[in-house]
Amino acid sequence: MLIKVTVQVEDRELEISASDDNRIYIDYFDGEKEYLDIALSESGELTVKLLYNKSWTDYIGIKAAREFCKIKIKLPDNLIAAFSASTTNENIKVSSLSFGGRVDININGGSIFLERVNVGSALSLTAKNGDITGAIVGGWGDFAMHCTIKSGACNLPLSKENGVKKVLKLTLEIGEVYSIVPKYFTDCFEWAKKKTEFELIILEGKSFCRNCKKTYKTTAYAKECPHCKSTDTYLVTGNEMTIKDMVVI
C-alpha cells in the first residue's frame, strides 16, 4: 500500500478515478516549458508536481488549449492511505475511490466534484471562487469533515468532527459586504441554537485600486477610489464567510 499520493499543479484540470487492475496510471501532456515531475519515495509516497522552465517572457501570450491542460490519474481502489491534491483556475474531480486515511483537496479558481468517495479518517476541502459538490460513501460518524468555501456554494457540511455529540461554541467570520445582515443572522441563530455559544466577527471590507495601487474602505466609497477617483477597483476582503473556531464534545 502507498503511504500517500500528493498532486501539486497549477492551471491544470485534475480527474482522479479508480484503476481496473490496481495499478497507477497518469495521463498528461508535457511541454518544453512545462512538465510533470513524478517521484516515488522509499517511504512509499508518490508525488506529482508541475515544474516550469520559463523566463518571464514565456508568461506573455496565449494560454494552452484545454486538451493539454488536463491530467488524468487512475489509482488502485482502497490501497492509498492518504491523498492530497491542489490546482488553480481549473476543476478537480474525484470519483469512485476509497482511501484508508485522510483526503485533502485545495483549489483556487475552480470547483471540487466528488462522486462516491470513501474516506478513512478525515476529509478537508477548500475552494476559492468555486463550488464544492460531493457524494460521500460510508458512515456519517466514521470521519471528520472540514469544508472552506469562498465565493461559491457547498452541498456538504462546513464542519463535522468525528464522533461529535454537541457544539459548545461557534465562531463565524463574515465579510462586511457579504450578502447577509449580521443582526438578522445572529437573531436567527439565537432562536435556533441549543446551548451553543455564538460569536460573530465582522471582517472589514477593503478594495484595491488598479490605477493608483492603493487600498481603501469598501463600505465608505464603494467602487470609486477615494485617492484618485478611478472605478478600476476590485474587492480584496470583506466577502468571506468562514467558521473560524468550533468547540465540541
Coordinates of C-alpha atoms in Angstrom, one line a residue:
M1 CA 0.0 0.0 0.0
L2 CA 1.2 3.5 -0.8
I3 CA 1.5 5.8 2.2
K4 CA 0.4 8.9 0.4
V5 CA -0.3 10.3 -3.1
T6 CA 0.3 14.1 -3.5
V7 CA -0.6 16.1 -6.6
Q8 CA 0.5 19.7 -6.8
V9 CA -0.1 21.6 -10.0
E10 CA -1.3 24.9 -11.4
D11 CA -3.7 25.7 -14.2
R12 CA -4.4 22.0 -14.7
E13 CA -7.7 20.2 -14.5
L14 CA -7.4 17.0 -12.4
E15 CA -9.5 13.9 -12.9
I16 CA -8.9 11.2 -10.3
S17 CA -10.6 7.8 -10.6
A18 CA -10.1 4.1 -9.8
S19 CA -8.0 1.8 -12.0
D20 CA -9.3 -1.6 -13.1
D21 CA -6.1 -3.5 -12.2
N22 CA -4.8 -1.9 -9.0
R23 CA -2.1 -0.1 -10.9
I24 CA -1.4 3.6 -11.1
Y25 CA -1.8 5.4 -14.5
I26 CA -1.1 9.1 -15.1
D27 CA -2.2 10.6 -18.5
Y28 CA -0.8 14.0 -19.1
F29 CA 0.9 16.3 -21.6
D30 CA 4.5 17.5 -21.2
G31 CA 5.7 20.6 -23.0
E32 CA 9.1 22.2 -23.5
K33 CA 8.4 24.8 -20.8
E34 CA 6.1 22.9 -18.5
Y35 CA 6.4 19.3 -17.4
L36 CA 5.4 16.9 -14.6
D37 CA 7.9 15.7 -12.1
I38 CA 6.8 12.2 -10.8
A39 CA 8.6 10.6 -7.9
L40 CA 8.2 7.7 -5.6
S41 CA 10.0 7.9 -2.2
E42 CA 11.4 5.0 -0.3
S43 CA 8.7 5.5 2.3
G44 CA 6.0 4.9 -0.3
E45 CA 4.9 8.4 -1.1
L46 CA 4.1 9.3 -4.7
T47 CA 4.4 12.9 -5.6
V48 CA 3.3 14.6 -8.9
K49 CA 4.4 18.2 -9.3
L50 CA 4.2 20.6 -12.2
L51 CA 7.6 22.2 -12.9
Y52 CA 8.4 25.2 -15.1
N53 CA 11.4 26.0 -17.4
K54 CA 10.3 29.5 -18.3
S55 CA 11.6 33.0 -18.5
W56 CA 9.3 36.0 -17.7
T57 CA 8.6 36.5 -21.4
D58 CA 7.1 33.0 -21.6
Y59 CA 4.2 34.1 -19.4
I60 CA 3.0 36.6 -22.1
G61 CA 0.8 35.1 -24.7
I62 CA -2.0 32.7 -25.4
K63 CA -2.9 30.0 -22.8
A64 CA -2.5 26.4 -23.9
A65 CA -5.5 24.6 -25.3
R66 CA -7.7 22.8 -22.8
E67 CA -6.9 19.3 -24.1
F68 CA -3.3 19.9 -23.0
C69 CA -4.3 21.2 -19.5
K70 CA -6.0 18.0 -18.2
I71 CA -4.3 15.4 -16.0
K72 CA -6.0 12.0 -15.6
I73 CA -4.8 9.9 -12.7
K74 CA -6.1 6.4 -12.0
L75 CA -5.3 4.9 -8.6
P76 CA -5.8 1.5 -7.0
D77 CA -9.1 1.5 -5.1
N78 CA -8.7 1.1 -1.3
L79 CA -4.9 0.8 -1.4
I80 CA -4.0 4.5 -0.9
A81 CA -3.6 5.5 2.8
A82 CA -3.8 9.3 2.2
F83 CA -4.4 11.6 -0.8
S84 CA -3.7 15.3 -1.3
A85 CA -4.4 17.4 -4.5
S86 CA -4.2 21.1 -5.4
T87 CA -4.6 23.2 -8.5
T88 CA -5.6 26.7 -9.7
N89 CA -8.1 28.0 -12.3
E90 CA -9.4 24.5 -13.1
N91 CA -11.6 21.8 -11.5
I92 CA -10.7 18.7 -9.5
K93 CA -12.9 15.6 -9.9
V94 CA -12.5 12.5 -7.7
S95 CA -14.8 9.6 -8.4
S96 CA -15.4 6.0 -7.2
L97 CA -12.4 5.8 -4.9
S98 CA -11.8 4.6 -1.3
F99 CA -8.9 6.0 0.8
G100 CA -7.6 4.4 4.0
G101 CA -6.9 7.7 5.8
R102 CA -7.0 11.5 5.2
V103 CA -8.0 13.3 2.0
D104 CA -7.1 17.0 1.4
I105 CA -8.2 18.9 -1.7
N106 CA -7.4 22.6 -2.3
I107 CA -8.4 24.7 -5.3
N108 CA -8.3 28.3 -6.2
G109 CA -10.4 29.5 -9.2
G110 CA -12.2 26.2 -9.8
S111 CA -14.6 23.7 -8.3
I112 CA -14.4 20.4 -6.5
F113 CA -16.5 17.4 -7.6
L114 CA -16.7 14.2 -5.5
E115 CA -18.6 11.1 -6.7
R116 CA -18.9 8.1 -4.3
V117 CA -15.6 8.9 -2.4
N118 CA -15.0 6.8 0.7
V119 CA -12.7 8.5 3.3
G120 CA -11.0 6.7 6.1
S121 CA -10.4 9.3 8.8
A122 CA -10.8 12.9 7.6
L123 CA -11.9 15.0 4.6
S124 CA -10.7 18.6 4.1
L125 CA -11.9 20.6 1.1
T126 CA -11.0 24.2 0.3
A127 CA -12.4 26.0 -2.7
K128 CA -11.9 29.7 -3.5
N129 CA -14.0 31.2 -6.3
G130 CA -15.6 27.9 -7.0
D131 CA -18.1 25.3 -5.7
I132 CA -17.9 22.1 -3.7
T133 CA -20.2 19.3 -4.8
G134 CA -19.9 15.9 -3.1
A135 CA -21.3 12.5 -2.6
I136 CA -19.5 10.7 0.2
V137 CA -19.8 6.9 0.9
G138 CA -19.6 5.4 4.4
G139 CA -20.9 6.0 7.9
W140 CA -21.5 9.7 8.7
G141 CA -19.8 9.3 12.1
D142 CA -16.7 7.5 10.8
F143 CA -14.7 10.5 9.7
A144 CA -14.2 14.2 10.3
M145 CA -15.0 16.8 7.6
H146 CA -13.9 20.4 7.1
C147 CA -15.1 22.5 4.1
T148 CA -13.9 26.0 3.4
I149 CA -15.7 27.9 0.7
K150 CA -15.2 31.4 -0.6
S151 CA -17.4 33.0 -3.3
G152 CA -19.1 29.7 -4.1
A153 CA -21.6 27.1 -2.9
C154 CA -21.2 23.8 -1.0
N155 CA -23.6 20.9 -0.5
L156 CA -21.5 19.3 2.3
P157 CA -21.4 20.3 5.9
L158 CA -18.8 23.1 6.6
S159 CA -17.5 21.2 9.6
K160 CA -18.2 17.8 11.2
E161 CA -15.9 16.3 13.8
N162 CA -15.6 12.5 14.1
G163 CA -17.8 11.4 16.9
V164 CA -19.0 14.9 17.8
K165 CA -22.1 15.0 20.1
K166 CA -22.5 18.7 20.8
V167 CA -21.2 22.0 19.6
L168 CA -20.5 24.2 22.6
K169 CA -19.1 27.3 20.8
L170 CA -19.1 28.5 17.2
T171 CA -17.1 31.5 16.0
L172 CA -18.1 32.7 12.5
E173 CA -16.2 35.3 10.4
I174 CA -18.4 37.2 7.9
G175 CA -17.2 39.8 5.5
E176 CA -18.5 43.3 5.9
V177 CA -20.0 43.3 2.4
Y178 CA -21.2 39.7 2.4
S179 CA -24.8 39.2 1.3
I180 CA -26.4 38.9 4.8
V181 CA -27.4 41.3 7.5
P182 CA -25.4 40.3 10.6
K183 CA -28.1 41.2 13.1
Y184 CA -30.7 39.1 11.4
F185 CA -28.3 36.2 11.1
T186 CA -27.4 36.4 14.8
D187 CA -31.1 36.7 15.8
C188 CA -31.9 33.5 13.8
F189 CA -29.0 31.6 15.3
E190 CA -30.2 32.7 18.8
W191 CA -33.6 31.3 18.0
A192 CA -32.3 28.0 16.6
K193 CA -29.4 27.2 18.8
K194 CA -29.4 24.6 21.6
K195 CA -27.0 25.7 24.4
T196 CA -24.4 26.8 21.9
E197 CA -22.4 30.0 22.4
F198 CA -22.2 32.0 19.2
E199 CA -19.6 34.7 18.3
L200 CA -19.8 36.7 15.0
I201 CA -16.7 38.5 13.8
I202 CA -17.2 41.1 11.1
L203 CA -14.2 41.4 8.6
E204 CA -13.7 44.9 7.2
G205 CA -14.3 45.3 3.5
K206 CA -11.3 46.5 1.6
S207 CA -10.9 47.3 -2.1
F208 CA -7.8 47.8 -4.2
C209 CA -7.4 50.4 -7.0
R210 CA -5.5 49.2 -10.1
N211 CA -4.9 52.8 -11.1
C212 CA -3.1 54.2 -8.0
K213 CA -2.3 50.9 -6.3
K214 CA -3.9 51.9 -3.0
T215 CA -6.5 50.2 -0.8
Y216 CA -9.5 51.8 0.7
K217 CA -12.6 51.0 2.8
T218 CA -15.2 49.5 0.6
T219 CA -18.3 50.4 2.6
A220 CA -17.3 54.1 2.6
Y221 CA -16.6 54.5 -1.1
A222 CA -18.0 51.5 -3.0
K223 CA -16.4 51.2 -6.5
E224 CA -14.8 54.6 -6.7
C225 CA -11.3 55.0 -5.3
P226 CA -11.1 58.0 -2.8
H227 CA -7.5 58.6 -3.7
C228 CA -7.7 59.0 -7.5
K229 CA -11.4 58.7 -8.3
S230 CA -10.9 55.8 -10.6
T231 CA -13.5 53.0 -10.7
D232 CA -11.0 50.4 -11.9
T233 CA -11.1 48.7 -8.5
Y234 CA -11.8 45.2 -7.0
L235 CA -12.8 43.8 -3.7
V236 CA -9.9 42.3 -1.7
T237 CA -11.5 41.3 1.6
G238 CA -15.0 41.5 3.1
N239 CA -16.9 38.9 1.1
E240 CA -15.9 35.9 3.2
M241 CA -18.0 33.6 5.5
T242 CA -15.9 31.0 7.3
I243 CA -16.0 29.1 10.5
K244 CA -13.0 30.3 12.5
D245 CA -13.4 28.2 15.6
M246 CA -15.6 25.5 17.0
V247 CA -15.6 23.9 20.4
V248 CA -17.1 20.5 20.6
I249 CA -17.5 17.5 22.9

